[in-house]
PDB file of C-alpha atoms in Angstrom:
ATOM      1  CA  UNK W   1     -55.975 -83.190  60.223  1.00 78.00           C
ATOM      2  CA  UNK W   2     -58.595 -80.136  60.501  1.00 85.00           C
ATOM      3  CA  UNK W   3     -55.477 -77.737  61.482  1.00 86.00           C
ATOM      4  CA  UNK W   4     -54.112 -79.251  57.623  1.00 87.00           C
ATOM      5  CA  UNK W   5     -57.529 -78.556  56.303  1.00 89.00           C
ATOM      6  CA  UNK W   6     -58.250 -75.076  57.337  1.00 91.00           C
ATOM      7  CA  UNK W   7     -54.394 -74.537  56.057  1.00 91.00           C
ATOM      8  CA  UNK W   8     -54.998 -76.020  52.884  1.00 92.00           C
ATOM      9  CA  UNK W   9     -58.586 -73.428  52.372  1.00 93.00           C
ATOM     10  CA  UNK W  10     -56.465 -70.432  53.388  1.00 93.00           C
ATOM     11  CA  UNK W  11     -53.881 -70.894  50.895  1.00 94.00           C
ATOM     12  CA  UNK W  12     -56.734 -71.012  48.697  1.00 95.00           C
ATOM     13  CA  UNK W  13     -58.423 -68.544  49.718  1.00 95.00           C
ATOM     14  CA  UNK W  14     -54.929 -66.284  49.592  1.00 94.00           C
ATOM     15  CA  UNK W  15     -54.599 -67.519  46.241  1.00 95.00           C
ATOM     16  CA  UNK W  16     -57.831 -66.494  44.822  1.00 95.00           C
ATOM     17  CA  UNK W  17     -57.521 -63.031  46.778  1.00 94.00           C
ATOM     18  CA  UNK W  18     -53.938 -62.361  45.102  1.00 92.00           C
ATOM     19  CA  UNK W  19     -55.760 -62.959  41.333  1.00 93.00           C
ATOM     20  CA  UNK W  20     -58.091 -60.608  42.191  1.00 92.00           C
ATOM     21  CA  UNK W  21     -56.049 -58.100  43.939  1.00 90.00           C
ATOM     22  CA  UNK W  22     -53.698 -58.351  40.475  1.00 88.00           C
ATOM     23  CA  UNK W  23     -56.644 -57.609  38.159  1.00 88.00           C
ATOM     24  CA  UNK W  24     -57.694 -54.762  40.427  1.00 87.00           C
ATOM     25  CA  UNK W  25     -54.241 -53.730  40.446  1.00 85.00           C
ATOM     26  CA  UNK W  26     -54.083 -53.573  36.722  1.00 85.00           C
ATOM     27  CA  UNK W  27     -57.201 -51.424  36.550  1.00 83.00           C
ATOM     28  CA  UNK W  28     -55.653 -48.700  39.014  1.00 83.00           C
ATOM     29  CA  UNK W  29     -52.145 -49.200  36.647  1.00 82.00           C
ATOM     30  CA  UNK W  30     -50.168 -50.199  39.641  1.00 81.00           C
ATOM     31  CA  UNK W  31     -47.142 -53.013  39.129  1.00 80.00           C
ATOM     32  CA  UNK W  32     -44.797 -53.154  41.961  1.00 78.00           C
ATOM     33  CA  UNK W  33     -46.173 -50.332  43.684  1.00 82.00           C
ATOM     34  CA  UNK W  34     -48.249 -50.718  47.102  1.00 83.00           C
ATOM     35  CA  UNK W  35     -50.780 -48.112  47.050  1.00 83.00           C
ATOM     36  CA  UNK W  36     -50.523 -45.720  49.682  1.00 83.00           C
ATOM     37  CA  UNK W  37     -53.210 -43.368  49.525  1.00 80.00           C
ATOM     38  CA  UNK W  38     -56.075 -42.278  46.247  1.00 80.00           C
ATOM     39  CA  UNK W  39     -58.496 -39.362  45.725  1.00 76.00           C
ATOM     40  CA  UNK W  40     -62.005 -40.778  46.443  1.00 68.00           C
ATOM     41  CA  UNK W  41     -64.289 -38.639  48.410  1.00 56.00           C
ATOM     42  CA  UNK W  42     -64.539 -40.744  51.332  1.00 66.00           C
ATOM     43  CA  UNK W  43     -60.485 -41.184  51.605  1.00 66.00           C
ATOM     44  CA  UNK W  44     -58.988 -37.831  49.770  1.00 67.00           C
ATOM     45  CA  UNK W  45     -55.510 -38.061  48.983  1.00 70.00           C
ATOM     46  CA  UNK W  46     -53.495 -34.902  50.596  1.00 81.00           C
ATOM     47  CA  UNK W  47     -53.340 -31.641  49.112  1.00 89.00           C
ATOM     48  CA  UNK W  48     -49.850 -31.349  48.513  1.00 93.00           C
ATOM     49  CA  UNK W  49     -48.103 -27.794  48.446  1.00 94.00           C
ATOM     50  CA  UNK W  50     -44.589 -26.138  48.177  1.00 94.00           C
ATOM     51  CA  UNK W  51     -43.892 -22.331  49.282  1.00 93.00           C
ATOM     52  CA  UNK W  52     -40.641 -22.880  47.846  1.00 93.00           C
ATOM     53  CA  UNK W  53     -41.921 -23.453  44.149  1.00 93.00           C
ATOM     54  CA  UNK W  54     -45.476 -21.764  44.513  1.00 92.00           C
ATOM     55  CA  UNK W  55     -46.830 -25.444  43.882  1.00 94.00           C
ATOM     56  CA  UNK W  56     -49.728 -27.364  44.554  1.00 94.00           C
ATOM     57  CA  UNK W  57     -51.251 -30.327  43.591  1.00 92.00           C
ATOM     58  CA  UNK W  58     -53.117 -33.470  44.596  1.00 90.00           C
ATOM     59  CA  UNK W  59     -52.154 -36.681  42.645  1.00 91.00           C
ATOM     60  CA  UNK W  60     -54.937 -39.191  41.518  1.00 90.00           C
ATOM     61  CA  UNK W  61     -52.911 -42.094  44.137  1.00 89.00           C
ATOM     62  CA  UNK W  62     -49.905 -42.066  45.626  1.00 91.00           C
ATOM     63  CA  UNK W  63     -47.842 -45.219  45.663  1.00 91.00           C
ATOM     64  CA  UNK W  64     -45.098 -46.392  47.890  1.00 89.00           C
ATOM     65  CA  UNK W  65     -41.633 -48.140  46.220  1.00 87.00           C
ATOM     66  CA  UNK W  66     -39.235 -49.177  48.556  1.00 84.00           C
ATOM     67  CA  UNK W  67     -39.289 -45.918  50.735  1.00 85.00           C
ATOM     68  CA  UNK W  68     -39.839 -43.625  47.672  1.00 88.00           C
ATOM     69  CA  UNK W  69     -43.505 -42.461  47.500  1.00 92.00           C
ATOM     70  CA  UNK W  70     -44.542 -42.425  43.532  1.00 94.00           C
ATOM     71  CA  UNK W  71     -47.471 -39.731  41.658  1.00 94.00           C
ATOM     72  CA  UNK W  72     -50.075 -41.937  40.182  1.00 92.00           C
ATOM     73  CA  UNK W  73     -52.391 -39.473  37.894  1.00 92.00           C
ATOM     74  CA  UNK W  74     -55.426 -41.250  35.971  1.00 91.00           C
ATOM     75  CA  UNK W  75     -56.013 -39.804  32.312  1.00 91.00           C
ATOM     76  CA  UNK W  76     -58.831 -42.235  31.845  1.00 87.00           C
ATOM     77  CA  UNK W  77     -60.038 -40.192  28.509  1.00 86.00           C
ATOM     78  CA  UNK W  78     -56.545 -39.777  26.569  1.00 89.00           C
ATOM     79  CA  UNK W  79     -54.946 -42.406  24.042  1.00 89.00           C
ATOM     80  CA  UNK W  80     -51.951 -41.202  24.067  1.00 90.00           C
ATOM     81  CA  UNK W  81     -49.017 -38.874  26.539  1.00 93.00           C
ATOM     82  CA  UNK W  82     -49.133 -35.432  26.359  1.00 91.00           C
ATOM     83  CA  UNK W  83     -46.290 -32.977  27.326  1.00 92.00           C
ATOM     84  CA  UNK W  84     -48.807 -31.666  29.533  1.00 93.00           C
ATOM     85  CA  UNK W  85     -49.414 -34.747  31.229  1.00 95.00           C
ATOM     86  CA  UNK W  86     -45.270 -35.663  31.669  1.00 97.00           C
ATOM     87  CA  UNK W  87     -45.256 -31.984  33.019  1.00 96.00           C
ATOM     88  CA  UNK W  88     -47.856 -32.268  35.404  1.00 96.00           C
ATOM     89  CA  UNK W  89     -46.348 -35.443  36.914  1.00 97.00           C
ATOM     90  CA  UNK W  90     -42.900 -33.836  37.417  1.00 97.00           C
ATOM     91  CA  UNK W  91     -44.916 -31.104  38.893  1.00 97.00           C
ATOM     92  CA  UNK W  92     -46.193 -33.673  41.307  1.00 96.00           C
ATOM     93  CA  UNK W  93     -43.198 -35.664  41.588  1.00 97.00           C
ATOM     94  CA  UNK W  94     -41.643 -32.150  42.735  1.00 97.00           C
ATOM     95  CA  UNK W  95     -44.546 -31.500  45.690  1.00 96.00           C
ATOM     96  CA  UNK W  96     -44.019 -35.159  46.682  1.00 96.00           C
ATOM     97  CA  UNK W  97     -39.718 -34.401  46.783  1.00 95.00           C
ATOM     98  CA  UNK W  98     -41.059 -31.436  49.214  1.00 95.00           C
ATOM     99  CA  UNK W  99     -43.297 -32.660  51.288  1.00 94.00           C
ATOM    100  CA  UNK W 100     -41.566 -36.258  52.133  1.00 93.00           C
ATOM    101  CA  UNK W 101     -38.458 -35.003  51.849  1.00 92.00           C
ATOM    102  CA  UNK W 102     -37.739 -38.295  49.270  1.00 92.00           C
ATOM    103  CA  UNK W 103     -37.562 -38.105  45.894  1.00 95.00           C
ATOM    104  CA  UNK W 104     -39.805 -39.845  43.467  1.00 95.00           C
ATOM    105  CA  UNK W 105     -37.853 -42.050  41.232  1.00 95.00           C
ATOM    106  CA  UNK W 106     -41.140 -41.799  38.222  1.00 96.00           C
ATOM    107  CA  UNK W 107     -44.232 -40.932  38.179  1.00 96.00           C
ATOM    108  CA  UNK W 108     -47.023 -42.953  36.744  1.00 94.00           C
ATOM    109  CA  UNK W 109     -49.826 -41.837  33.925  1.00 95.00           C
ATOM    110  CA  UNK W 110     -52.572 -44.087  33.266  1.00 92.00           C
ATOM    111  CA  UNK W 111     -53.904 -43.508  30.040  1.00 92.00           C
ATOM    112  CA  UNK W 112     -57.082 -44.988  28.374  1.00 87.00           C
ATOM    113  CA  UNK W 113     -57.679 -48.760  29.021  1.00 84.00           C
ATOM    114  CA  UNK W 114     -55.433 -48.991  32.010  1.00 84.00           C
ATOM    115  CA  UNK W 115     -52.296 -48.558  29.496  1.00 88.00           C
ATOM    116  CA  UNK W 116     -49.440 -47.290  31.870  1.00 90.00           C
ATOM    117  CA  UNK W 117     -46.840 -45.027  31.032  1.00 93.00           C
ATOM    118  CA  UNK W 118     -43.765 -44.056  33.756  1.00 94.00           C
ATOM    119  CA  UNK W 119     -42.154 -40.628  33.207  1.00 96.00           C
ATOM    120  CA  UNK W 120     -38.653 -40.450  35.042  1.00 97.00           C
ATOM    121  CA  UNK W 121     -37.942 -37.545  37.587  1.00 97.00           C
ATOM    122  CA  UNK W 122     -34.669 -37.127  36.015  1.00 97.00           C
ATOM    123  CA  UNK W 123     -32.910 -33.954  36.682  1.00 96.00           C
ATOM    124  CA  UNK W 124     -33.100 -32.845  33.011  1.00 97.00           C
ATOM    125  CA  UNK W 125     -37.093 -33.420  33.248  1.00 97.00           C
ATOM    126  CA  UNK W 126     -37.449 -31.403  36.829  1.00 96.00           C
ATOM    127  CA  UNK W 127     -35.133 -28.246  34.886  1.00 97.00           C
ATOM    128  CA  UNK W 128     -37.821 -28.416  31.875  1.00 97.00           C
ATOM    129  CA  UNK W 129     -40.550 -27.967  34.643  1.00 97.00           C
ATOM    130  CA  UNK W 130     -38.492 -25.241  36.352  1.00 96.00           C
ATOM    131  CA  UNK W 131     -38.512 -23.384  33.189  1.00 96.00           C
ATOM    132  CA  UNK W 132     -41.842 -24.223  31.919  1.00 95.00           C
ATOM    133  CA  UNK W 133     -42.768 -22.401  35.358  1.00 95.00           C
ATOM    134  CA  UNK W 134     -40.895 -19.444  35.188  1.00 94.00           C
ATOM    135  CA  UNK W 135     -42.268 -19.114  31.434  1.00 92.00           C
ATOM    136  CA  UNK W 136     -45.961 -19.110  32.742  1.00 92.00           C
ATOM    137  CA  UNK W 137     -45.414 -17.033  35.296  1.00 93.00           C
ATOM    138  CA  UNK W 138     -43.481 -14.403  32.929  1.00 92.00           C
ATOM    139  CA  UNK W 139     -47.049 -14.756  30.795  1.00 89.00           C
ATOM    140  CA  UNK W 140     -49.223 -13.942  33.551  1.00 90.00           C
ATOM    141  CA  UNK W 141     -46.957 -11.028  34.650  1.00 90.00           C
ATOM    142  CA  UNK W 142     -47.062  -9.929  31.716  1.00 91.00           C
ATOM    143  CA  UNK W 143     -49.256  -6.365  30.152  1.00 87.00           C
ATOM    144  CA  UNK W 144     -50.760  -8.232  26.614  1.00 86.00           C
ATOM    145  CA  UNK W 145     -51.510 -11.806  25.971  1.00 83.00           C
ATOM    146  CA  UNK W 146     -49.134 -13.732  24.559  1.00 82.00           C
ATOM    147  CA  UNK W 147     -48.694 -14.414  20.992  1.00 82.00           C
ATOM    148  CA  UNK W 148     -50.554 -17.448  19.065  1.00 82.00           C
ATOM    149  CA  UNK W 149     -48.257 -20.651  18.524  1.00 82.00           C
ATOM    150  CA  UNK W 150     -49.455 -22.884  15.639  1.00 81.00           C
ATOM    151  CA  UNK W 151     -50.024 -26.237  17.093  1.00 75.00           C
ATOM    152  CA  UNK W 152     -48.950 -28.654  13.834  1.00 67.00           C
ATOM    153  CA  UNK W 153     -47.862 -31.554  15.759  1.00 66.00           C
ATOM    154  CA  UNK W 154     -50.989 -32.149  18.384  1.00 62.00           C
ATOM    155  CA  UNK W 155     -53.269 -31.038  15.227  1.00 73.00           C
ATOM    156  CA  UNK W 156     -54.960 -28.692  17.228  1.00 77.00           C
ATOM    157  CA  UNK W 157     -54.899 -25.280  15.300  1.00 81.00           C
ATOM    158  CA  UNK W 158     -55.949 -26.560  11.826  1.00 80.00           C
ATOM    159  CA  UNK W 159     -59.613 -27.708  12.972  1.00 81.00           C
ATOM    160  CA  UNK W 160     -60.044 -24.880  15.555  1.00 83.00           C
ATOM    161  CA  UNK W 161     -63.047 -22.664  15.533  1.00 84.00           C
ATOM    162  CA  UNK W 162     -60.947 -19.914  16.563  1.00 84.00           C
ATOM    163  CA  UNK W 163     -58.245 -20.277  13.746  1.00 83.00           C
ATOM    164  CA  UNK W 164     -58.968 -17.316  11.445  1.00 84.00           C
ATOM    165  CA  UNK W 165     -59.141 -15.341  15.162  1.00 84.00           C
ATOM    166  CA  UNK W 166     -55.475 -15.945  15.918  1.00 84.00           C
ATOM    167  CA  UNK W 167     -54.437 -16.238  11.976  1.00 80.00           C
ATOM    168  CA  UNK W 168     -56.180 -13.819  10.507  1.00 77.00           C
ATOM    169  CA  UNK W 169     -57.917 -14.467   6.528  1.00 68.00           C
ATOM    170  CA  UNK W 170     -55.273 -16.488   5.465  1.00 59.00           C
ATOM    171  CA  UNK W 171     -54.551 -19.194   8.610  1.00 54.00           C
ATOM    172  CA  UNK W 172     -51.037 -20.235   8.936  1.00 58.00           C
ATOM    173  CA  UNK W 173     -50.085 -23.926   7.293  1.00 58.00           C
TER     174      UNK W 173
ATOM    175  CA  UNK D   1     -68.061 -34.306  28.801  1.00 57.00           C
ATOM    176  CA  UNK D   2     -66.563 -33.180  32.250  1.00 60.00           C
ATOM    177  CA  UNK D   3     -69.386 -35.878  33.763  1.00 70.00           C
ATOM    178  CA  UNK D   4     -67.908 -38.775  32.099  1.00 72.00           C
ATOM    179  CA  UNK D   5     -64.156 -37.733  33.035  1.00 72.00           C
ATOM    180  CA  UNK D   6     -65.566 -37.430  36.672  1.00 77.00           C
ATOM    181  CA  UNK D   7     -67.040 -40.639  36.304  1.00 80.00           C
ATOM    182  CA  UNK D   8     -64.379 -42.388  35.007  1.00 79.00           C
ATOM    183  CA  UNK D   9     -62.096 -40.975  38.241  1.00 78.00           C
ATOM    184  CA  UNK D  10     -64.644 -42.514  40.060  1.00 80.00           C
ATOM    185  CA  UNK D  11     -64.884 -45.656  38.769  1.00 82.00           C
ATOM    186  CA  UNK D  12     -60.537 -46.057  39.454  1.00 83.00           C
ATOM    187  CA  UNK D  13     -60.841 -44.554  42.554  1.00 82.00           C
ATOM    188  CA  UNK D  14     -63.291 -47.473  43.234  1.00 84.00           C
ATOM    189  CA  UNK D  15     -60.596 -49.556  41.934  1.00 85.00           C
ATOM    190  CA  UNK D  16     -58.419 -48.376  43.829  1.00 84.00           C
ATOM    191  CA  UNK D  17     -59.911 -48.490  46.946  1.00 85.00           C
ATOM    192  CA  UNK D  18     -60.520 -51.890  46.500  1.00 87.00           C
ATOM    193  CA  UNK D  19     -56.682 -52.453  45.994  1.00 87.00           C
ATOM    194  CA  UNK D  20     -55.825 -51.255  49.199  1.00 86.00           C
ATOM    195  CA  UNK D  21     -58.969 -53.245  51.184  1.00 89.00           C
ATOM    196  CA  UNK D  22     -57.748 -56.599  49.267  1.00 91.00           C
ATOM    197  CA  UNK D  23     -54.090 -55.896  50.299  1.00 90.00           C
ATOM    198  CA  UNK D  24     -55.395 -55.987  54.243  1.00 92.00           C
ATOM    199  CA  UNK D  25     -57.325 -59.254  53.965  1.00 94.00           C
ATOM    200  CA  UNK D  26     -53.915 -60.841  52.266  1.00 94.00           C
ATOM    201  CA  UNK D  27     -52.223 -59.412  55.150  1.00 95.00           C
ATOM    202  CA  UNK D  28     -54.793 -61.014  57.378  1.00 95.00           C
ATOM    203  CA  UNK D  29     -54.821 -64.127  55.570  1.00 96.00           C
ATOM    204  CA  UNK D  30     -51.177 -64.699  55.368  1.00 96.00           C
ATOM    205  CA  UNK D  31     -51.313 -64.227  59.282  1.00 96.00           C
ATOM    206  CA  UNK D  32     -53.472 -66.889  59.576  1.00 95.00           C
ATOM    207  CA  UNK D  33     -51.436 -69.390  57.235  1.00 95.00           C
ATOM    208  CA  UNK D  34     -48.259 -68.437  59.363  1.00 95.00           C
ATOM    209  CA  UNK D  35     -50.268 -69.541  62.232  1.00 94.00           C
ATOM    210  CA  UNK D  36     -51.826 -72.709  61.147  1.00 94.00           C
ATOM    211  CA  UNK D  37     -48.515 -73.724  59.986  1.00 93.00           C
ATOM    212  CA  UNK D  38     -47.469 -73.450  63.320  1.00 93.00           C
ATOM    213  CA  UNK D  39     -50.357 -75.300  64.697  1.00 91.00           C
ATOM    214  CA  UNK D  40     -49.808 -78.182  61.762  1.00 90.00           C
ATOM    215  CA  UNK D  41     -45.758 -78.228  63.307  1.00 89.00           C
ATOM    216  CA  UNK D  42     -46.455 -78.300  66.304  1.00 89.00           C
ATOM    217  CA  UNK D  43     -49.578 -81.528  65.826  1.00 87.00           C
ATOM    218  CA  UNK D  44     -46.463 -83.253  63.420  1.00 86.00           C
ATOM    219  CA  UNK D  45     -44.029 -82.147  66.742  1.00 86.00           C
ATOM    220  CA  UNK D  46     -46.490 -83.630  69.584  1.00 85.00           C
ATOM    221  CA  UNK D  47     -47.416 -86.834  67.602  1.00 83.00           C
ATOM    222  CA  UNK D  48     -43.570 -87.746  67.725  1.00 74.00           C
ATOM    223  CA  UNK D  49     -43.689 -88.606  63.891  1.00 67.00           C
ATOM    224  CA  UNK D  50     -40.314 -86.609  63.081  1.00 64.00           C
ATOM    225  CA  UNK D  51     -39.055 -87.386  66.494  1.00 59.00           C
ATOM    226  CA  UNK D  52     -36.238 -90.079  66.974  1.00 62.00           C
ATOM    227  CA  UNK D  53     -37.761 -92.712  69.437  1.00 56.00           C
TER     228      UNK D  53
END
């Protein structure tokens, strides 16, 4: 009778403990995942680098699923993806293909209010990064900055300070 | 500005390190159901209830 009682308050308690784990769960942006490791300062997540690619990065958590492990990167502040989020998660996804030797299915961004957006590590996505990297480092190697590129979709140029700087008197439209 | 996005890292890291110290105690927890289930068998077992007499 007491071995059917304690059994009875430890379901419970397991029951109360898998609510709470969920809700924390949701916060982090995690579904199926099991977290594996995150970036606080008392438990840092591992630098990750690549010779190969001249990478290196440190995602916000990683996540195991199944025997993948998965890029979590927290973008507490933004409302909505950016190409330069989706390209620093490949990036990640990339280091995590290196170090592990197993490559990431997605990677995870967690935008404002916990809302959780997976980016697939499809090959087409991982050429794009490639390319984006060659591109940068072409710009760096480069003798004079490179030219200014009106930014009408992300809205950026319009209000900018700096817009009769790269646009001279009469600012592009 | 760069305060409040270091804050708000924070705070999930928080979160998540709660994640991870919630997922031991289940583990621990669900070790200790497996084992009073095993005491409750063996109690129905020993008090011949299921047994054929």
């Amino acid at each position: 009778m007491m071995l059917a009682m304690l059994l009875i308050a430890a379901i419970l308690v397991y029951a109360l403990l898998t609510g709470l784990s969920r809700r924390e769960r949701a916060k982090v942006g995690l579904t199926n995942e099991v977290l594996e490791y995150t970036d606080d300062s008392t438990e840092p997540a591992p630098t990750l680098r690549s010779d190969r690619y001249g990478l290196v990065g440190r995602p916000d958590q990683l996540a195991h699923v199944g025997t993948a492990l998965v890029p979590v990167e927290q973008k507490p502040r933004a409302r909505r993806l950016q190409q330069s989020h989706i390209l620093q998660v490949a990036a990640q996804c990339l280091l995590v293909q290196e170090v592990y030797g197993v490559r990431p299915p997605y990677g995870v961004v967690v935008l404002a209010g916990g809302s959780r957006r997976q980016i697939d590590f499809s090959p087409q996505l991982e050429r794009r990064l490639l390319d984006t990297m060659s591109r940068m480092r072409a710009m760096l190697g480069a003798d004079k900055p490179p030219e200014p590129v009106w930014m009408r979709d992300a809205g950026k140029c319009r209000p900018c300070g700096f817009r009769e700087t790269c646009w001279g008197q009469r600012p592009a439209d | 500005m760069l305060d409040n996005g270091i804050r708000e890292h924070r705070r999930i890291a928080t979160h998540a390190v709660q994640v991870r110290a919630l997922r031991r105690v289940r583990g621990t927890v669900l070790l200790l159901i497996v084992v009073l289930l095993a005491g409750v068998a063996v109690q129905i077992l020993n008090s011949g209830d299921l047994l054929p007499t």
